[in-house]
Amino acid sequence: MLNLVLFGPPGAGKGTQSQNLIEKYGLIHLSTGDLLRNEISQGTVLGLEAKKLMDQGILVPDAVVIGMISNKLDANKDAKGFIFDGFPRTVAQAEALDELLKTKNSAISVMIALEVNDEELERRLLLRGKDSGRPDDANPEVIRKRIKEYNDKTAPVAGFYKAQNKFKSVSGIGSIGEIFDSISAVISNL
Ligand code: B4P
């Protein structure tokens, strides 16, 4: 099974690259951001609670996203593999993911990190905010809060996978095709 964690700060291009990767490798795409936005658009209790945090650029509680991922793994028992996009975002989520995969006799194959500087992240997210309608993309203060949340809580997750010799990084600056080629090269060397 090929299980990829696509890692990087908000706006690094995780969602963008996932679309190409699912086509090339036939993987199931699990984006916690998309799952949460889906709950919000359906007006569920979980969605209403998550929206309050997401609109401020704050991570939602670990238990909520771990529960969502667990349900999705159960619903896709015959998958060839998964792309985890935007998850795990804390060390607690990374530990829980290892445990969940162990119960399915599986494991993470590799974490691929997209490296992009803060100025470019802010530029991309504000640009997307013009037509995405996402409240968390519209306001420079919220974008900076998301980048701070990433540096404080999510960046340490890289160390978790480095300790398992599963960490690789590629530049997330350049054309979408060039970045996709770099990611594909990492996967073909596994
Ligand atoms: P996410 O939905 O995961 O969103 P993201 O970090 O903003 O985006 P991503 O990196 O996927 O960027 P994209 O490809 O779209 O999270 C949103 C919120 O949900 C979080 O703040 C948090 O509150 C909550 N959440 C989600 N998961 C959670 C978890 N596990 N735990 C707790 N809370 C969680 O790219 C961005 C833009 O850049 C696009 O417009 C794209 O077109 C552009 N772009 C991409 N590649 C480019 C390139 N090479 N050059 C130029 N532009 C590019």
PDB file of C-alpha atoms and ligand atoms in Angstrom:
ATOM      1  CA  MET A   1       0.000   0.000   0.000  1.00  0.00           C
ATOM      2  CA  LEU A   2       1.258   3.506  -0.850  1.00  0.00           C
ATOM      3  CA  ASN A   3       0.321   5.903   1.958  1.00  0.00           C
ATOM      4  CA  LEU A   4       1.570   9.462   1.427  1.00  0.00           C
ATOM      5  CA  VAL A   5       1.468  12.355   3.846  1.00  0.00           C
ATOM      6  CA  LEU A   6       1.577  15.605   1.871  1.00  0.00           C
ATOM      7  CA  PHE A   7       2.928  18.211   4.240  1.00  0.00           C
ATOM      8  CA  GLY A   8       3.476  21.966   4.233  1.00  0.00           C
ATOM      9  CA  PRO A   9       2.155  25.289   5.463  1.00  0.00           C
ATOM     10  CA  PRO A  10      -1.232  26.695   4.402  1.00  0.00           C
ATOM     11  CA  GLY A  11      -1.140  27.499   0.689  1.00  0.00           C
ATOM     12  CA  ALA A  12       1.937  25.348  -0.002  1.00  0.00           C
ATOM     13  CA  GLY A  13      -0.007  23.488  -2.697  1.00  0.00           C
ATOM     14  CA  LYS A  14      -0.987  20.296  -0.898  1.00  0.00           C
ATOM     15  CA  GLY A  15      -4.516  20.276  -2.322  1.00  0.00           C
ATOM     16  CA  THR A  16      -3.280  21.252  -5.788  1.00  0.00           C
ATOM     17  CA  GLN A  17      -0.657  18.469  -5.959  1.00  0.00           C
ATOM     18  CA  SER A  18      -3.041  15.889  -4.459  1.00  0.00           C
ATOM     19  CA  GLN A  19      -5.324  16.196  -7.489  1.00  0.00           C
ATOM     20  CA  ASN A  20      -2.528  15.099  -9.852  1.00  0.00           C
ATOM     21  CA  LEU A  21      -1.231  12.401  -7.498  1.00  0.00           C
ATOM     22  CA  ILE A  22      -4.588  10.649  -7.090  1.00  0.00           C
ATOM     23  CA  GLU A  23      -4.842  10.365 -10.884  1.00  0.00           C
ATOM     24  CA  LYS A  24      -1.317   9.036 -11.392  1.00  0.00           C
ATOM     25  CA  TYR A  25      -1.239   6.556  -8.481  1.00  0.00           C
ATOM     26  CA  GLY A  26      -4.939   5.683  -8.025  1.00  0.00           C
ATOM     27  CA  LEU A  27      -4.963   6.756  -4.386  1.00  0.00           C
ATOM     28  CA  ILE A  28      -7.858   7.891  -2.195  1.00  0.00           C
ATOM     29  CA  HIS A  29      -7.560  11.589  -1.276  1.00  0.00           C
ATOM     30  CA  LEU A  30      -8.228  12.391   2.388  1.00  0.00           C
ATOM     31  CA  SER A  31      -8.163  16.149   2.995  1.00  0.00           C
ATOM     32  CA  THR A  32      -9.255  17.110   6.506  1.00  0.00           C
ATOM     33  CA  GLY A  33      -9.797  20.689   5.272  1.00  0.00           C
ATOM     34  CA  ASP A  34     -12.236  19.445   2.589  1.00  0.00           C
ATOM     35  CA  LEU A  35     -13.956  17.107   5.061  1.00  0.00           C
ATOM     36  CA  LEU A  36     -14.431  19.976   7.513  1.00  0.00           C
ATOM     37  CA  ARG A  37     -15.689  22.374   4.806  1.00  0.00           C
ATOM     38  CA  ASN A  38     -18.155  19.652   3.764  1.00  0.00           C
ATOM     39  CA  GLU A  39     -19.481  19.454   7.338  1.00  0.00           C
ATOM     40  CA  ILE A  40     -19.799  23.267   7.348  1.00  0.00           C
ATOM     41  CA  SER A  41     -21.740  23.341   4.071  1.00  0.00           C
ATOM     42  CA  GLN A  42     -24.118  20.657   5.413  1.00  0.00           C
ATOM     43  CA  GLY A  43     -24.657  22.695   8.592  1.00  0.00           C
ATOM     44  CA  THR A  44     -23.853  19.795  10.958  1.00  0.00           C
ATOM     45  CA  VAL A  45     -23.098  20.390  14.662  1.00  0.00           C
ATOM     46  CA  LEU A  46     -19.464  19.411  13.998  1.00  0.00           C
ATOM     47  CA  GLY A  47     -19.327  21.850  11.067  1.00  0.00           C
ATOM     48  CA  LEU A  48     -20.741  24.747  13.098  1.00  0.00           C
ATOM     49  CA  GLU A  49     -18.140  24.201  15.836  1.00  0.00           C
ATOM     50  CA  ALA A  50     -15.285  23.788  13.323  1.00  0.00           C
ATOM     51  CA  LYS A  51     -16.283  26.944  11.418  1.00  0.00           C
ATOM     52  CA  LYS A  52     -15.782  29.153  14.493  1.00  0.00           C
ATOM     53  CA  LEU A  53     -12.158  27.963  14.737  1.00  0.00           C
ATOM     54  CA  MET A  54     -11.345  27.799  11.024  1.00  0.00           C
ATOM     55  CA  ASP A  55     -12.594  31.356  10.431  1.00  0.00           C
ATOM     56  CA  GLN A  56     -10.007  32.513  12.986  1.00  0.00           C
ATOM     57  CA  GLY A  57      -7.214  30.395  11.474  1.00  0.00           C
ATOM     58  CA  ILE A  58      -7.079  28.059  14.488  1.00  0.00           C
ATOM     59  CA  LEU A  59      -6.735  24.267  14.254  1.00  0.00           C
ATOM     60  CA  VAL A  60      -9.824  22.235  15.181  1.00  0.00           C
ATOM     61  CA  PRO A  61      -9.471  19.708  18.068  1.00  0.00           C
ATOM     62  CA  ASP A  62      -7.430  16.560  17.395  1.00  0.00           C
ATOM     63  CA  ALA A  63     -10.262  14.201  18.406  1.00  0.00           C
ATOM     64  CA  VAL A  64     -12.554  15.664  15.722  1.00  0.00           C
ATOM     65  CA  VAL A  65     -10.155  15.199  12.792  1.00  0.00           C
ATOM     66  CA  ILE A  66      -8.888  11.807  14.022  1.00  0.00           C
ATOM     67  CA  GLY A  67     -12.516  10.570  14.171  1.00  0.00           C
ATOM     68  CA  MET A  68     -13.163  11.789  10.613  1.00  0.00           C
ATOM     69  CA  ILE A  69     -10.038  10.070   9.253  1.00  0.00           C
ATOM     70  CA  SER A  70     -10.859   6.831  11.066  1.00  0.00           C
ATOM     71  CA  ASN A  71     -14.336   6.771   9.454  1.00  0.00           C
ATOM     72  CA  LYS A  72     -12.847   7.381   5.998  1.00  0.00           C
ATOM     73  CA  LEU A  73     -10.267   4.600   6.390  1.00  0.00           C
ATOM     74  CA  ASP A  74     -13.071   2.199   7.378  1.00  0.00           C
ATOM     75  CA  ALA A  75     -15.154   3.297   4.401  1.00  0.00           C
ATOM     76  CA  ASN A  76     -12.294   2.584   1.931  1.00  0.00           C
ATOM     77  CA  LYS A  77     -11.070  -0.857   3.010  1.00  0.00           C
ATOM     78  CA  ASP A  78     -10.028  -1.943  -0.504  1.00  0.00           C
ATOM     79  CA  ALA A  79      -8.034   1.208  -1.365  1.00  0.00           C
ATOM     80  CA  LYS A  80      -4.589   0.867  -3.030  1.00  0.00           C
ATOM     81  CA  GLY A  81      -3.400   3.621  -0.716  1.00  0.00           C
ATOM     82  CA  PHE A  82      -4.173   7.082   0.595  1.00  0.00           C
ATOM     83  CA  ILE A  83      -2.952  10.664   0.298  1.00  0.00           C
ATOM     84  CA  PHE A  84      -3.260  12.399   3.633  1.00  0.00           C
ATOM     85  CA  ASP A  85      -3.578  16.101   2.752  1.00  0.00           C
ATOM     86  CA  GLY A  86      -3.473  18.531   5.674  1.00  0.00           C
ATOM     87  CA  PHE A  87      -3.379  15.658   8.176  1.00  0.00           C
ATOM     88  CA  PRO A  88      -1.612  14.975  10.547  1.00  0.00           C
ATOM     89  CA  ARG A  89      -1.251  18.604  11.697  1.00  0.00           C
ATOM     90  CA  THR A  90      -0.132  17.881  15.274  1.00  0.00           C
ATOM     91  CA  VAL A  91       2.128  15.234  16.803  1.00  0.00           C
ATOM     92  CA  ALA A  92      -0.931  13.759  18.586  1.00  0.00           C
ATOM     93  CA  GLN A  93      -2.624  13.334  15.181  1.00  0.00           C
ATOM     94  CA  ALA A  94       0.516  11.667  13.770  1.00  0.00           C
ATOM     95  CA  GLU A  95       0.613   9.187  16.674  1.00  0.00           C
ATOM     96  CA  ALA A  96      -3.092   8.423  16.249  1.00  0.00           C
ATOM     97  CA  LEU A  97      -2.627   7.879  12.494  1.00  0.00           C
ATOM     98  CA  ASP A  98       0.176   5.355  13.107  1.00  0.00           C
ATOM     99  CA  GLU A  99      -2.088   3.473  15.526  1.00  0.00           C
ATOM    100  CA  LEU A 100      -5.053   3.508  13.110  1.00  0.00           C
ATOM    101  CA  LEU A 101      -2.920   2.189  10.242  1.00  0.00           C
ATOM    102  CA  LYS A 102      -1.382  -0.495  12.472  1.00  0.00           C
ATOM    103  CA  THR A 103      -4.858  -1.924  13.124  1.00  0.00           C
ATOM    104  CA  LYS A 104      -5.138  -2.294   9.335  1.00  0.00           C
ATOM    105  CA  ASN A 105      -1.671  -3.875   9.022  1.00  0.00           C
ATOM    106  CA  SER A 106      -0.486  -0.800   7.168  1.00  0.00           C
ATOM    107  CA  ALA A 107       1.805   2.217   7.727  1.00  0.00           C
ATOM    108  CA  ILE A 108       2.800   5.588   6.274  1.00  0.00           C
ATOM    109  CA  SER A 109       5.208   5.097   3.334  1.00  0.00           C
ATOM    110  CA  VAL A 110       6.609   8.638   3.245  1.00  0.00           C
ATOM    111  CA  MET A 111       5.956  12.248   4.241  1.00  0.00           C
ATOM    112  CA  ILE A 112       6.650  14.703   1.399  1.00  0.00           C
ATOM    113  CA  ALA A 113       6.991  18.323   2.539  1.00  0.00           C
ATOM    114  CA  LEU A 114       6.440  21.269   0.172  1.00  0.00           C
ATOM    115  CA  GLU A 115       8.799  24.135   1.063  1.00  0.00           C
ATOM    116  CA  VAL A 116       7.416  27.634   0.378  1.00  0.00           C
ATOM    117  CA  ASN A 117       8.350  30.960   2.016  1.00  0.00           C
ATOM    118  CA  ASP A 118       5.820  32.986   4.055  1.00  0.00           C
ATOM    119  CA  GLU A 119       5.537  35.899   1.561  1.00  0.00           C
ATOM    120  CA  GLU A 120       4.591  33.539  -1.276  1.00  0.00           C
ATOM    121  CA  LEU A 121       2.068  31.702   0.965  1.00  0.00           C
ATOM    122  CA  GLU A 122       0.343  34.948   1.857  1.00  0.00           C
ATOM    123  CA  ARG A 123       0.298  36.035  -1.788  1.00  0.00           C
ATOM    124  CA  ARG A 124      -1.265  32.734  -2.965  1.00  0.00           C
ATOM    125  CA  LEU A 125      -3.909  32.598  -0.240  1.00  0.00           C
ATOM    126  CA  LEU A 126      -5.013  36.214  -0.726  1.00  0.00           C
ATOM    127  CA  LEU A 127      -5.218  35.545  -4.476  1.00  0.00           C
ATOM    128  CA  ARG A 128      -7.342  32.431  -3.901  1.00  0.00           C
ATOM    129  CA  GLY A 129      -9.482  34.395  -1.403  1.00  0.00           C
ATOM    130  CA  LYS A 130     -10.636  36.683  -4.225  1.00  0.00           C
ATOM    131  CA  ASP A 131     -12.757  33.913  -5.793  1.00  0.00           C
ATOM    132  CA  SER A 132     -12.821  30.953  -3.370  1.00  0.00           C
ATOM    133  CA  GLY A 133     -15.224  32.604  -0.948  1.00  0.00           C
ATOM    134  CA  ARG A 134     -13.202  31.005   1.890  1.00  0.00           C
ATOM    135  CA  PRO A 135     -13.350  33.353   4.897  1.00  0.00           C
ATOM    136  CA  ASP A 136      -9.941  32.077   6.097  1.00  0.00           C
ATOM    137  CA  ASP A 137      -8.331  33.200   2.805  1.00  0.00           C
ATOM    138  CA  ALA A 138      -9.809  36.710   2.790  1.00  0.00           C
ATOM    139  CA  ASN A 139      -8.022  38.378   5.676  1.00  0.00           C
ATOM    140  CA  PRO A 140      -4.218  38.845   5.948  1.00  0.00           C
ATOM    141  CA  GLU A 141      -4.419  38.640   9.767  1.00  0.00           C
ATOM    142  CA  VAL A 142      -6.157  35.244   9.640  1.00  0.00           C
ATOM    143  CA  ILE A 143      -3.620  34.016   7.079  1.00  0.00           C
ATOM    144  CA  ARG A 144      -0.760  35.035   9.394  1.00  0.00           C
ATOM    145  CA  LYS A 145      -2.515  33.253  12.285  1.00  0.00           C
ATOM    146  CA  ARG A 146      -2.726  30.064  10.157  1.00  0.00           C
ATOM    147  CA  ILE A 147       0.998  30.304   9.378  1.00  0.00           C
ATOM    148  CA  LYS A 148       1.725  30.810  13.099  1.00  0.00           C
ATOM    149  CA  GLU A 149      -0.436  27.780  14.015  1.00  0.00           C
ATOM    150  CA  TYR A 150       1.568  25.826  11.436  1.00  0.00           C
ATOM    151  CA  ASN A 151       4.928  26.909  12.892  1.00  0.00           C
ATOM    152  CA  ASP A 152       3.837  26.265  16.500  1.00  0.00           C
ATOM    153  CA  LYS A 153       1.851  23.031  16.218  1.00  0.00           C
ATOM    154  CA  THR A 154       2.348  21.458  12.786  1.00  0.00           C
ATOM    155  CA  ALA A 155       6.046  21.965  11.914  1.00  0.00           C
ATOM    156  CA  PRO A 156       7.084  19.558  14.759  1.00  0.00           C
ATOM    157  CA  VAL A 157       5.237  16.749  12.929  1.00  0.00           C
ATOM    158  CA  ALA A 158       8.158  16.672  10.449  1.00  0.00           C
ATOM    159  CA  GLY A 159      10.418  15.519  13.316  1.00  0.00           C
ATOM    160  CA  PHE A 160       8.042  12.639  14.023  1.00  0.00           C
ATOM    161  CA  TYR A 161       8.554  11.246  10.496  1.00  0.00           C
ATOM    162  CA  LYS A 162      12.281  12.148  10.386  1.00  0.00           C
ATOM    163  CA  ALA A 163      12.724   9.890  13.428  1.00  0.00           C
ATOM    164  CA  GLN A 164      11.183   7.067  11.365  1.00  0.00           C
ATOM    165  CA  ASN A 165      13.355   7.898   8.309  1.00  0.00           C
ATOM    166  CA  LYS A 166      10.232   8.724   6.321  1.00  0.00           C
ATOM    167  CA  PHE A 167      10.722  12.467   5.707  1.00  0.00           C
ATOM    168  CA  LYS A 168      11.484  13.978   2.269  1.00  0.00           C
ATOM    169  CA  SER A 169      11.167  17.579   1.164  1.00  0.00           C
ATOM    170  CA  VAL A 170      10.812  19.258  -2.242  1.00  0.00           C
ATOM    171  CA  SER A 171      10.633  22.900  -3.288  1.00  0.00           C
ATOM    172  CA  GLY A 172       7.021  24.082  -3.553  1.00  0.00           C
ATOM    173  CA  ILE A 173       8.043  27.092  -5.675  1.00  0.00           C
ATOM    174  CA  GLY A 174       7.816  26.810  -9.458  1.00  0.00           C
ATOM    175  CA  SER A 175       5.177  25.564 -11.873  1.00  0.00           C
ATOM    176  CA  ILE A 176       2.622  22.992 -10.688  1.00  0.00           C
ATOM    177  CA  GLY A 177       4.074  20.534 -13.247  1.00  0.00           C
ATOM    178  CA  GLU A 178       7.675  20.973 -12.059  1.00  0.00           C
ATOM    179  CA  ILE A 179       6.661  20.406  -8.431  1.00  0.00           C
ATOM    180  CA  PHE A 180       4.621  17.348  -9.427  1.00  0.00           C
ATOM    181  CA  ASP A 181       7.715  15.908 -11.187  1.00  0.00           C
ATOM    182  CA  SER A 182       9.795  16.387  -8.008  1.00  0.00           C
ATOM    183  CA  ILE A 183       7.138  14.601  -5.919  1.00  0.00           C
ATOM    184  CA  SER A 184       6.877  11.767  -8.452  1.00  0.00           C
ATOM    185  CA  ALA A 185      10.681  11.348  -8.348  1.00  0.00           C
ATOM    186  CA  VAL A 186      10.549  10.896  -4.555  1.00  0.00           C
ATOM    187  CA  ILE A 187       7.804   8.270  -4.917  1.00  0.00           C
ATOM    188  CA  SER A 188       9.630   6.325  -7.616  1.00  0.00           C
ATOM    189  CA  ASN A 189      12.722   6.126  -5.373  1.00  0.00           C
ATOM    190  CA  LEU A 190      10.820   4.560  -2.461  1.00  0.00           C
TER     191      LEU A 190
HETATM  192  P1  B4P B   1      -6.718  23.157   4.507  1.00  0.00           P
HETATM  193  O1  B4P B   1      -7.988  22.991   3.792  1.00  0.00           O
HETATM  194  O2  B4P B   1      -5.891  21.945   4.750  1.00  0.00           O
HETATM  195  O3  B4P B   1      -6.012  24.234   3.606  1.00  0.00           O
HETATM  196  P2  B4P B   1      -4.694  24.931   3.258  1.00  0.00           P
HETATM  197  O4  B4P B   1      -3.646  24.597   4.259  1.00  0.00           O
HETATM  198  O5  B4P B   1      -5.147  26.328   3.136  1.00  0.00           O
HETATM  199  O6  B4P B   1      -4.263  24.570   1.781  1.00  0.00           O
HETATM  200  P3  B4P B   1      -3.237  23.810   0.787  1.00  0.00           P
HETATM  201  O7  B4P B   1      -1.825  23.718   1.204  1.00  0.00           O
HETATM  202  O8  B4P B   1      -3.926  22.536   0.426  1.00  0.00           O
HETATM  203  O9  B4P B   1      -3.187  24.803  -0.417  1.00  0.00           O
HETATM  204  P4  B4P B   1      -3.630  24.686  -1.923  1.00  0.00           P
HETATM  205  O10 B4P B   1      -3.091  23.550  -2.673  1.00  0.00           O
HETATM  206  O11 B4P B   1      -5.123  24.790  -1.914  1.00  0.00           O
HETATM  207  O12 B4P B   1      -6.980  23.821   5.974  1.00  0.00           O
HETATM  208  C1  B4P B   1      -7.921  24.848   6.261  1.00  0.00           C
HETATM  209  C2  B4P B   1      -8.252  24.924   7.778  1.00  0.00           C
HETATM  210  O13 B4P B   1      -8.937  23.703   8.211  1.00  0.00           O
HETATM  211  C3  B4P B   1      -7.053  25.015   8.755  1.00  0.00           C
HETATM  212  O14 B4P B   1      -6.614  26.344   8.935  1.00  0.00           O
HETATM  213  C4  B4P B   1      -7.655  24.393  10.060  1.00  0.00           C
HETATM  214  O15 B4P B   1      -8.435  25.334  10.774  1.00  0.00           O
HETATM  215  C5  B4P B   1      -8.589  23.308   9.550  1.00  0.00           C
HETATM  216  N1  B4P B   1      -7.942  21.974   9.518  1.00  0.00           N
HETATM  217  C6  B4P B   1      -7.716  21.225   8.395  1.00  0.00           C
HETATM  218  N2  B4P B   1      -7.115  20.056   8.709  1.00  0.00           N
HETATM  219  C7  B4P B   1      -6.937  20.060  10.058  1.00  0.00           C
HETATM  220  C8  B4P B   1      -6.325  19.131  10.976  1.00  0.00           C
HETATM  221  N3  B4P B   1      -5.774  17.987  10.556  1.00  0.00           N
HETATM  222  N4  B4P B   1      -6.283  19.457  12.301  1.00  0.00           N
HETATM  223  C9  B4P B   1      -6.831  20.596  12.735  1.00  0.00           C
HETATM  224  N5  B4P B   1      -7.416  21.527  11.915  1.00  0.00           N
HETATM  225  C10 B4P B   1      -7.472  21.267  10.585  1.00  0.00           C
HETATM  226  O16 B4P B   1      -2.990  25.990  -2.566  1.00  0.00           O
HETATM  227  C11 B4P B   1      -3.299  27.287  -2.163  1.00  0.00           C
HETATM  228  C12 B4P B   1      -3.319  28.235  -3.363  1.00  0.00           C
HETATM  229  O17 B4P B   1      -2.044  28.286  -3.989  1.00  0.00           O
HETATM  230  C13 B4P B   1      -4.314  27.832  -4.440  1.00  0.00           C
HETATM  231  O18 B4P B   1      -5.000  28.961  -4.877  1.00  0.00           O
HETATM  232  C14 B4P B   1      -3.452  27.261  -5.548  1.00  0.00           C
HETATM  233  O19 B4P B   1      -4.001  27.472  -6.825  1.00  0.00           O
HETATM  234  C15 B4P B   1      -2.160  28.049  -5.385  1.00  0.00           C
HETATM  235  N6  B4P B   1      -0.989  27.277  -5.815  1.00  0.00           N
HETATM  236  C16 B4P B   1      -0.774  25.956  -5.607  1.00  0.00           C
HETATM  237  N7  B4P B   1       0.415  25.583  -6.163  1.00  0.00           N
HETATM  238  C17 B4P B   1       0.964  26.722  -6.710  1.00  0.00           C
HETATM  239  C18 B4P B   1       2.196  26.999  -7.412  1.00  0.00           C
HETATM  240  N8  B4P B   1       3.094  26.041  -7.675  1.00  0.00           N
HETATM  241  N9  B4P B   1       2.428  28.279  -7.824  1.00  0.00           N
HETATM  242  C19 B4P B   1       1.509  29.257  -7.573  1.00  0.00           C
HETATM  243  N10 B4P B   1       0.334  29.052  -6.922  1.00  0.00           N
HETATM  244  C20 B4P B   1       0.058  27.804  -6.491  1.00  0.00           C
END
